[in-house]
Short mmCIF file of C-alpha atoms and ligand atoms in Angstrom, two decimals:
data_model
loop_
_atom_site.label_atom_id
_atom_site.label_comp_id
_atom_site.label_asym_id
_atom_site.label_seq_id
_atom_site.Cartn_x
_atom_site.Cartn_y
_atom_site.Cartn_z
CA MET P 1 -0.09 0.36 0.25
CA THR P 2 0.96 3.51 -1.08
CA ARG P 3 3.08 4.92 2.75
CA ILE P 4 0.74 8.55 3.73
CA GLY P 5 2.22 11.40 4.62
CA MET P 6 0.84 13.19 8.17
CA GLY P 7 2.01 16.43 9.44
CA LEU P 8 0.53 17.99 12.56
CA VAL P 9 0.26 21.41 13.48
CA GLY P 10 -0.45 22.03 17.87
CA ALA P 11 1.31 19.46 19.67
CA GLY P 12 -0.51 19.69 22.52
CA PHE P 13 -3.41 17.80 25.15
CA VAL P 14 -4.84 16.40 21.11
CA GLY P 15 -2.54 17.17 18.88
CA PRO P 16 -0.14 13.82 19.76
CA HIS P 17 -3.22 11.39 20.08
CA HIS P 18 -3.57 12.19 16.65
CA VAL P 19 -0.70 11.08 15.92
CA ASP P 20 -1.04 7.63 18.28
CA ALA P 21 -3.64 7.04 16.09
CA VAL P 22 -2.89 7.27 12.62
CA ARG P 23 0.47 5.57 13.78
CA ARG P 24 -2.06 2.52 14.20
CA LEU P 25 -2.61 2.36 10.75
CA GLY P 26 0.55 0.23 10.66
CA TYR P 27 0.66 2.42 6.19
CA VAL P 28 0.76 6.78 7.91
CA ASP P 29 4.37 8.05 8.30
CA ILE P 30 4.97 10.76 11.21
CA VAL P 31 6.14 13.35 8.81
CA ALA P 32 6.22 15.89 10.44
CA VAL P 33 4.71 18.33 13.67
CA ALA P 34 5.00 22.33 13.50
CA GLY P 35 4.70 24.58 17.36
CA SER P 36 4.37 28.16 17.33
CA THR P 37 8.28 28.77 17.34
CA GLU P 38 11.01 26.60 16.32
CA THR P 39 12.39 25.56 19.37
CA SER P 40 8.73 23.91 20.32
CA GLY P 41 8.08 22.17 17.10
CA ARG P 42 11.66 20.84 17.24
CA GLN P 43 11.21 19.67 20.89
CA LYS P 44 7.60 18.09 19.44
CA ALA P 45 9.06 16.59 16.74
CA GLU P 46 11.11 14.96 18.44
CA THR P 47 9.07 14.24 21.76
CA ILE P 48 6.80 12.41 19.08
CA GLY P 49 8.74 10.66 16.74
CA ALA P 50 8.85 12.44 13.66
CA ARG P 51 11.05 13.39 11.16
CA ARG P 52 10.64 16.86 11.31
CA GLY P 53 9.84 19.73 13.54
CA TYR P 54 8.59 23.10 12.40
CA GLY P 55 8.26 26.66 13.86
CA SER P 56 5.40 27.68 10.47
CA TYR P 57 1.95 25.47 9.80
CA GLN P 58 2.93 27.30 6.30
CA ALA P 59 6.53 24.87 6.49
CA LEU P 60 4.98 22.10 7.22
CA ILE P 61 2.07 22.71 4.97
CA ASP P 62 5.41 23.98 2.19
CA ASP P 63 6.52 19.96 2.87
CA PRO P 64 5.99 18.42 0.02
CA ASP P 65 6.04 14.47 1.67
CA VAL P 66 3.49 15.64 4.23
CA HIS P 67 -0.25 15.05 2.77
CA VAL P 68 -2.90 15.65 5.13
CA VAL P 69 -2.54 18.21 7.49
CA HIS P 70 -4.19 17.92 11.27
CA ASN P 71 -5.20 20.92 12.85
CA ALA P 72 -4.81 20.64 16.82
CA THR P 73 -3.72 24.80 17.04
CA PRO P 74 -6.28 26.03 19.73
CA ASN P 75 -9.16 27.98 17.94
CA HIS P 76 -8.69 30.61 16.43
CA LEU P 77 -5.59 28.88 14.10
CA HIS P 78 -7.74 26.60 13.18
CA TYR P 79 -9.42 28.75 10.05
CA ALA P 80 -5.61 30.29 9.29
CA VAL P 81 -4.28 26.87 9.03
CA THR P 82 -6.82 24.49 7.91
CA SER P 83 -7.02 27.30 4.59
CA ALA P 84 -3.68 27.87 4.16
CA ALA P 85 -3.46 23.43 3.93
CA LEU P 86 -6.32 23.31 1.58
CA ARG P 87 -5.02 26.06 -0.84
CA LYS P 88 -1.55 23.50 -0.99
CA GLY P 89 -4.14 20.58 -1.51
CA LYS P 90 -4.18 19.01 1.29
CA HIS P 91 -6.57 16.77 2.85
CA VAL P 92 -6.96 17.88 5.97
CA VAL P 93 -7.86 16.72 9.55
CA SER P 94 -9.01 19.59 11.99
CA ASP P 95 -9.97 18.95 14.84
CA LYS P 96 -13.37 20.67 16.47
CA PRO P 97 -14.29 23.52 16.28
CA LEU P 98 -14.04 23.38 12.50
CA ALA P 99 -13.43 27.02 13.01
CA MET P 100 -13.42 29.72 15.55
CA THR P 101 -16.92 31.31 14.22
CA ALA P 102 -19.85 29.81 11.72
CA ALA P 103 -18.49 31.98 9.21
CA GLU P 104 -15.71 31.03 9.07
CA SER P 105 -16.99 27.71 9.16
CA ARG P 106 -18.77 27.91 6.09
CA GLN P 107 -16.05 29.41 3.45
CA LEU P 108 -13.78 26.58 4.96
CA VAL P 109 -16.74 23.83 4.10
CA ASP P 110 -16.80 26.46 0.03
CA GLU P 111 -12.34 26.24 0.47
CA ALA P 112 -12.71 22.67 0.82
CA LYS P 113 -15.60 21.54 -2.17
CA GLN P 114 -12.97 23.59 -4.15
CA ALA P 115 -10.04 22.20 -3.26
CA GLY P 116 -11.54 18.39 -4.02
CA VAL P 117 -9.58 17.18 -1.15
CA VAL P 118 -10.47 14.72 2.10
CA ALA P 119 -12.04 17.04 5.64
CA ALA P 120 -12.98 15.44 7.98
CA VAL P 121 -13.30 16.75 11.86
CA THR P 122 -13.15 15.08 14.89
CA PHE P 123 -15.94 14.56 16.38
CA ASN P 124 -14.30 11.54 17.71
CA TYR P 125 -17.41 10.02 20.18
CA ARG P 126 -18.45 8.80 16.84
CA GLY P 127 -16.08 6.93 16.89
CA ASN P 128 -16.68 4.25 19.39
CA PRO P 129 -18.47 1.02 18.53
CA LEU P 130 -21.27 1.18 21.00
CA VAL P 131 -22.43 5.35 19.92
CA GLN P 132 -22.43 3.27 16.37
CA HIS P 133 -24.27 -0.11 17.62
CA ALA P 134 -26.99 2.74 19.17
CA ARG P 135 -27.25 5.00 15.78
CA THR P 136 -27.83 1.87 13.21
CA ALA P 137 -30.23 0.54 15.67
CA ILE P 138 -32.37 3.54 16.05
CA ALA P 139 -32.19 4.45 12.12
CA ARG P 140 -33.49 0.66 12.33
CA GLY P 141 -35.96 1.94 14.83
CA GLU P 142 -36.36 -0.03 17.20
CA ILE P 143 -36.40 2.05 19.63
CA GLY P 144 -39.75 3.70 17.55
CA THR P 145 -39.60 7.16 17.29
CA PRO P 146 -37.49 9.83 19.48
CA ARG P 147 -39.23 11.67 21.95
CA LEU P 148 -36.52 13.28 24.09
CA VAL P 149 -33.07 13.38 23.84
CA CYS P 150 -31.44 14.43 26.92
CA GLY P 151 -28.40 13.99 28.60
CA HIS P 152 -25.01 16.42 29.39
CA TYR P 153 -21.45 16.83 29.15
CA LEU P 154 -20.05 17.95 32.56
CA GLN P 155 -15.92 18.44 33.55
CA ASP P 156 -14.64 19.63 36.38
CA TRP P 157 -11.28 21.09 35.18
CA LEU P 158 -12.18 24.31 35.71
CA LEU P 159 -13.39 24.17 38.51
CA HIS P 160 -11.20 26.89 40.50
CA ASP P 161 -10.28 30.81 40.23
CA THR P 162 -7.33 29.05 39.65
CA ASP P 163 -7.82 26.89 36.89
CA TYR P 164 -7.02 28.89 33.11
CA SER P 165 -6.74 27.90 29.90
CA TRP P 166 -6.77 29.50 26.99
CA ARG P 167 -10.43 28.07 25.88
CA LEU P 168 -12.03 31.03 28.50
CA ASP P 169 -10.16 34.09 26.77
CA PRO P 170 -13.29 35.10 23.23
CA GLU P 171 -10.32 36.12 21.19
CA LYS P 172 -8.86 32.28 20.60
CA GLY P 173 -11.13 30.43 21.95
CA GLY P 174 -14.77 32.09 20.05
CA ALA P 175 -17.13 33.94 22.44
CA SER P 176 -17.96 30.57 23.76
CA SER P 177 -16.28 27.89 25.98
CA ALA P 178 -18.17 25.63 27.24
CA LEU P 179 -20.67 25.22 24.52
CA GLY P 180 -18.52 25.82 21.81
CA ASP P 181 -15.25 22.79 23.27
CA ILE P 182 -17.76 19.97 25.44
CA GLY P 183 -21.57 21.24 24.01
CA SER P 184 -20.39 20.95 20.02
CA HIS P 185 -19.12 17.27 20.87
CA TRP P 186 -22.50 16.78 22.21
CA CYS P 187 -24.86 18.29 19.51
CA ASP P 188 -22.59 16.54 17.01
CA LEU P 189 -23.30 13.29 19.24
CA ALA P 190 -27.26 13.85 19.41
CA GLN P 191 -27.76 14.54 16.43
CA HIS P 192 -25.63 11.60 14.80
CA LEU P 193 -27.32 8.93 16.56
CA THR P 194 -30.72 9.96 16.20
CA GLY P 195 -29.67 11.75 12.34
CA LEU P 196 -31.90 14.09 13.41
CA LYS P 197 -31.54 17.89 13.18
CA ILE P 198 -31.53 20.52 16.04
CA THR P 199 -33.14 22.79 14.26
CA HIS P 200 -34.31 25.63 17.35
CA VAL P 201 -32.88 26.22 20.63
CA LEU P 202 -33.36 28.33 23.93
CA GLY P 203 -30.11 28.45 26.08
CA ASP P 204 -29.66 29.49 29.69
CA VAL P 205 -25.17 30.01 30.06
CA THR P 206 -24.01 31.05 33.35
CA THR P 207 -20.62 32.51 34.34
CA ALA P 208 -19.93 30.68 37.21
CA LEU P 209 -16.02 32.44 37.83
CA PRO P 210 -16.53 36.25 36.88
CA THR P 211 -12.96 36.49 37.47
CA ARG P 212 -10.00 34.01 36.90
CA LYS P 213 -5.55 34.30 38.10
CA ARG P 214 -4.54 33.33 34.76
CA PRO P 215 -0.85 32.58 34.70
CA ARG P 216 1.50 34.30 32.88
CA GLY P 217 3.40 31.72 31.43
CA VAL P 218 2.08 29.17 29.14
CA ARG P 219 -0.26 25.49 30.16
CA GLU P 220 -2.06 23.17 27.93
CA ALA P 221 -5.00 22.14 28.54
CA PHE P 222 -6.41 20.08 31.84
CA GLN P 223 -2.33 20.46 33.15
CA THR P 224 -3.74 22.40 36.63
CA SER P 225 -1.50 25.14 39.10
CA GLY P 226 1.82 25.15 39.64
CA GLY P 227 2.05 27.93 40.86
CA GLY P 228 3.96 31.06 39.27
CA GLU P 229 2.90 34.54 38.34
CA VAL P 230 -0.29 35.27 37.11
CA ASP P 231 -2.96 38.18 36.49
CA VAL P 232 -6.46 38.78 37.04
CA VAL P 233 -8.93 38.91 34.63
CA ASP P 234 -12.51 39.26 33.46
CA ILE P 235 -14.69 35.94 32.62
CA ARG P 236 -16.49 37.01 29.54
CA VAL P 237 -17.71 33.61 28.30
CA GLU P 238 -19.85 30.87 29.84
CA ASP P 239 -18.49 27.65 31.61
CA LEU P 240 -21.53 26.53 32.60
CA ALA P 241 -24.91 26.21 30.16
CA SER P 242 -28.76 25.00 29.81
CA VAL P 243 -30.22 24.33 26.72
CA LEU P 244 -34.06 23.20 25.30
CA ILE P 245 -33.81 21.97 21.84
CA ARG P 246 -35.59 20.86 18.78
CA PHE P 247 -35.21 18.73 16.40
CA GLU P 248 -36.18 18.12 13.09
CA ASN P 249 -38.75 15.56 13.64
CA GLY P 250 -40.86 17.23 15.94
CA ALA P 251 -38.69 15.17 19.31
CA LYS P 252 -37.29 17.63 21.96
CA GLY P 253 -34.58 17.84 24.07
CA THR P 254 -32.52 19.31 27.08
CA PHE P 255 -28.77 19.17 27.64
CA SER P 256 -26.52 20.96 30.39
CA VAL P 257 -22.72 21.56 29.83
CA GLY P 258 -19.96 22.45 32.04
CA GLN P 259 -16.27 22.57 33.10
CA VAL P 260 -17.41 23.91 37.29
CA CYS P 261 -19.26 20.27 38.20
CA PRO P 262 -16.21 18.81 40.58
CA GLY P 263 -16.49 14.57 40.04
CA HIS P 264 -16.97 15.69 36.56
CA LYS P 265 -14.30 14.90 34.39
CA ASN P 266 -15.37 13.69 31.63
CA ASP P 267 -18.86 12.85 31.87
CA LEU P 268 -20.62 12.91 28.22
CA VAL P 269 -24.25 11.51 28.89
CA VAL P 270 -26.67 11.20 25.47
CA GLU P 271 -30.03 9.61 26.28
CA VAL P 272 -32.65 9.74 23.35
CA CYS P 273 -36.20 7.98 24.59
CA GLY P 274 -38.14 6.62 21.53
CA SER P 275 -41.51 5.49 20.93
CA LYS P 276 -41.12 2.20 22.14
CA SER P 277 -37.50 2.06 24.36
CA SER P 278 -34.48 4.61 25.40
CA VAL P 279 -31.14 4.50 24.69
CA ARG P 280 -28.75 6.09 26.64
CA TRP P 281 -24.66 6.24 26.32
CA ARG P 282 -22.00 7.75 28.64
CA GLN P 283 -19.22 8.08 27.89
CA GLU P 284 -17.19 7.28 31.39
CA HIS P 285 -19.28 3.94 30.73
CA GLN P 286 -18.00 3.74 26.63
CA ASN P 287 -18.38 -0.33 27.18
CA GLU P 288 -21.99 -0.61 28.12
CA LEU P 289 -24.75 0.78 26.48
CA TRP P 290 -27.97 0.90 28.24
CA TRP P 291 -31.75 -0.20 27.05
CA GLY P 292 -34.95 1.10 28.90
CA HIS P 293 -38.55 -0.41 28.39
CA ARG P 294 -41.64 -1.18 29.92
CA GLU P 295 -43.18 -4.22 29.09
CA ARG P 296 -39.77 -6.05 29.71
CA ALA P 297 -36.55 -5.95 31.81
CA ASN P 298 -34.53 -2.88 31.13
CA GLU P 299 -30.73 -4.75 29.94
CA VAL P 300 -27.04 -3.31 29.82
CA LEU P 301 -25.60 -4.03 26.53
CA GLN P 302 -21.28 -4.02 27.59
CA LYS P 303 -19.26 -4.17 24.26
CA ASP P 304 -18.61 -7.48 22.70
CA PRO P 305 -18.14 -7.92 18.83
CA SER P 306 -20.44 -10.78 18.94
CA LEU P 307 -23.15 -9.35 20.22
CA ILE P 308 -23.28 -5.55 18.21
CA ASN P 309 -24.47 -4.92 15.13
CA ASP P 310 -23.37 -4.84 12.06
CA GLY P 311 -23.31 -0.93 12.23
CA GLY P 312 -20.86 -1.01 15.44
CA ARG P 313 -19.10 -4.42 15.00
CA ARG P 314 -16.30 -2.48 12.65
CA TYR P 315 -15.20 0.01 15.35
CA ALA P 316 -14.96 -3.05 17.65
CA HIS P 317 -11.23 -4.16 17.82
CA LEU P 318 -11.02 -6.22 20.60
CA PRO P 319 -13.24 -9.16 22.54
CA GLY P 320 -15.81 -8.49 25.02
CA GLY P 321 -14.69 -8.59 28.11
CA HIS P 322 -11.64 -6.34 26.57
CA GLN P 323 -11.96 -2.56 27.01
CA GLU P 324 -12.17 -0.38 24.54
CA ALA P 325 -11.91 3.35 25.07
CA TRP P 326 -11.09 7.11 23.75
CA ALA P 327 -7.67 6.74 22.07
CA ASP P 328 -9.60 3.55 20.30
CA ALA P 329 -12.11 5.57 19.52
CA PHE P 330 -10.19 8.14 17.94
CA CYS P 331 -8.26 5.30 16.03
CA ASN P 332 -11.41 4.16 14.37
CA LEU P 333 -11.50 7.37 12.99
CA MET P 334 -8.41 7.99 11.67
CA ARG P 335 -8.83 4.71 9.75
CA ASP P 336 -12.38 6.12 8.00
CA VAL P 337 -10.18 8.70 7.30
CA TYR P 338 -7.45 7.26 5.85
CA SER P 339 -9.26 4.42 4.13
CA VAL P 340 -10.99 7.07 2.15
CA ILE P 341 -7.59 9.10 1.34
CA ALA P 342 -5.36 5.57 0.51
CA ALA P 343 -8.02 4.93 -2.44
CA GLY P 344 -7.23 7.83 -3.77
CA PRO P 345 -9.49 10.51 -6.18
CA PRO P 346 -11.97 10.63 -6.98
CA TYR P 347 -12.48 10.51 -3.37
CA ARG P 348 -15.14 8.55 -1.92
CA ALA P 349 -18.01 9.86 1.13
CA LEU P 350 -16.33 9.87 4.19
CA PRO P 351 -18.42 6.40 6.19
CA PRO P 352 -21.23 8.58 8.29
CA ALA P 353 -18.98 7.61 11.88
CA VAL P 354 -16.74 10.54 10.33
CA ALA P 355 -17.35 14.00 10.85
CA THR P 356 -17.16 16.48 7.77
CA PHE P 357 -16.59 19.76 7.10
CA GLU P 358 -20.61 20.00 6.96
CA ASP P 359 -20.85 18.59 10.19
CA GLY P 360 -18.74 21.04 12.14
CA TYR P 361 -20.35 24.06 10.21
CA ARG P 362 -23.49 23.03 11.61
CA THR P 363 -22.56 22.47 15.45
CA ASN P 364 -20.74 26.27 14.76
CA ARG P 365 -24.58 27.87 14.06
CA ILE P 366 -26.09 25.44 16.78
CA VAL P 367 -23.85 26.79 18.86
CA GLU P 368 -24.41 30.46 17.95
CA ALA P 369 -28.16 29.87 17.67
CA ILE P 370 -27.55 29.25 21.90
CA LEU P 371 -26.01 32.04 22.38
CA GLU P 372 -27.82 34.42 21.00
CA SER P 373 -30.79 32.95 22.07
CA ALA P 374 -28.95 32.88 25.75
CA GLY P 375 -28.51 36.96 24.70
CA GLN P 376 -31.92 38.18 24.41
CA GLY P 377 -33.17 36.15 27.64
CA GLY P 378 -33.98 33.31 26.66
CA VAL P 379 -36.17 32.38 23.90
CA TRP P 380 -36.49 29.80 20.96
CA THR P 381 -33.90 30.66 18.59
CA GLU P 382 -33.66 28.79 14.60
CA VAL P 383 -30.98 28.04 14.03
CA PRO P 384 -30.13 28.84 10.04
N1 NAD R 401 -11.63 16.06 19.77
C1 NAD R 401 -11.16 16.30 21.29
O1 NAD R 401 -12.41 15.30 21.71
C2 NAD R 401 -10.32 17.16 21.58
C3 NAD R 401 -10.35 17.23 23.25
C4 NAD R 401 -8.87 18.21 23.13
C5 NAD R 401 -8.62 19.50 21.92
N2 NAD R 401 -9.84 19.36 20.97
C6 NAD R 401 -9.28 20.55 20.23
O2 NAD R 401 -8.29 20.40 19.62
C7 NAD R 401 -7.94 21.81 19.73
C8 NAD R 401 -6.47 22.17 20.79
O3 NAD R 401 -7.06 21.93 21.47
P1 NAD R 401 -5.14 20.69 22.83
O4 NAD R 401 -6.34 21.07 24.58
O5 NAD R 401 -4.94 20.29 22.43
O6 NAD R 401 -5.13 22.50 23.32
P2 NAD R 401 -3.78 22.96 23.90
O7 NAD R 401 -3.21 24.36 24.55
O8 NAD R 401 -3.36 22.12 25.11
O9 NAD R 401 -2.76 22.42 23.04
C9 NAD R 401 -2.60 23.75 21.24
C10 NAD R 401 -1.79 23.33 21.05
O10 NAD R 401 -1.29 24.53 19.71
C11 NAD R 401 0.44 24.83 20.23
N3 NAD R 401 0.46 26.24 19.16
C12 NAD R 401 -0.33 27.35 19.82
N4 NAD R 401 -0.25 28.04 18.31
C13 NAD R 401 0.30 27.19 17.74
C14 NAD R 401 1.10 27.83 15.95
N5 NAD R 401 0.87 29.35 15.63
N6 NAD R 401 1.75 26.83 15.42
C15 NAD R 401 1.71 24.88 15.64
N7 NAD R 401 1.24 25.33 17.11
C16 NAD R 401 0.85 26.44 18.06
C17 NAD R 401 0.25 25.36 21.13
O11 NAD R 401 1.96 25.52 21.41
C18 NAD R 401 0.33 23.90 22.09
O12 NAD R 401 0.97 23.27 21.97
C19 NAD R 401 -8.54 22.65 19.93
O13 NAD R 401 -9.16 23.24 19.35
C20 NAD R 401 -10.25 21.23 21.22
O14 NAD R 401 -11.51 22.46 20.99
C21 NAD R 401 -10.37 18.20 20.85
#
């Protein structure tokens, strides 16, 4: 098989997981890493085991051995990096959100189409085998008509005022923090599971910690305070939100997000209640799927390739009782993306488990509609 060269821009928390995932495919070379300076690019390349380290993303994009650019920079750089890669005819795997605003995402959708390359967004929870099992079962009518979609995505890593991330700076993270960062995952997953679009939202957003101590040095995601000098800064973006939603089939829903919820580490839960049964997936117990019934006992399906449907089976790589996890789901998506790239042009459509740039654009629109709704005091707002 022809080897494919990948280049990573932004090797902080999530970037190295992109590398781990593609490395497992067996036919991908980790060609280069670009950091924010020559020194950091070189150091990160060495740590990750990439051949070259660059101090600018353009140098990485210009490297002829890089065929696929993975964009794992902070949100404010997403548009510039992805757009530059597309202009050079490179395939792009962008981490979420696709861009900082819906307007930027809209442009990237057009630019990707023009470039004729493979372009994906890492809404990675889709890659879990039980998510695909549930999605397939819902599509086959096994829960009846979806009527209620509810859940939450709660974390606690920004609980204290000494916790800080670029996500809290609108210049770097965008107009939203919790909703854009993790609410985007929830909305994408809810739509993906049900096959239904969110059409209307009513949002209530809160900034629980209106001031925080921002470190003067660099701190990557999920790193806790290491002491050192700080500036006390006002926080203008939300760290908590609750949202009512309506879907295109008339189904209703509700979800809450927050990064200031003690004890919740990466607690993403989506439940779909249908006219016959309910199904619930919880990321922190991702090898189990709860099924709720009225006329018979409720069930918990444990991930086991021999027990899950054909939609989920190809995403399960270990026998029952052998837990699969976050990184495996991430790798599943990379396998799907790279199999399309490896097959060559004209590129076939990405498998449904992979979020497209259109999906990324839609999620930006949902988040912006929630902020608009909240800004007006909580009124039903249509997702444009
Ligand atoms: N899919 C997921 O589950 C998931 C999880 C975490 C983060 N993310 C997304 O990934 C992106 C990165 O998040 P993170 O948590 O890894 O952040 P992070 O702050 O830990 O890492 C960002 C990295 O980008 C580097 N960087 C900054 N400017 C750069 C430049 N000009 N060129 C190259 N590198 C530069 C920083 O030095 C840092 O190493 C965000 O958009 C975030 O939303 C997605």
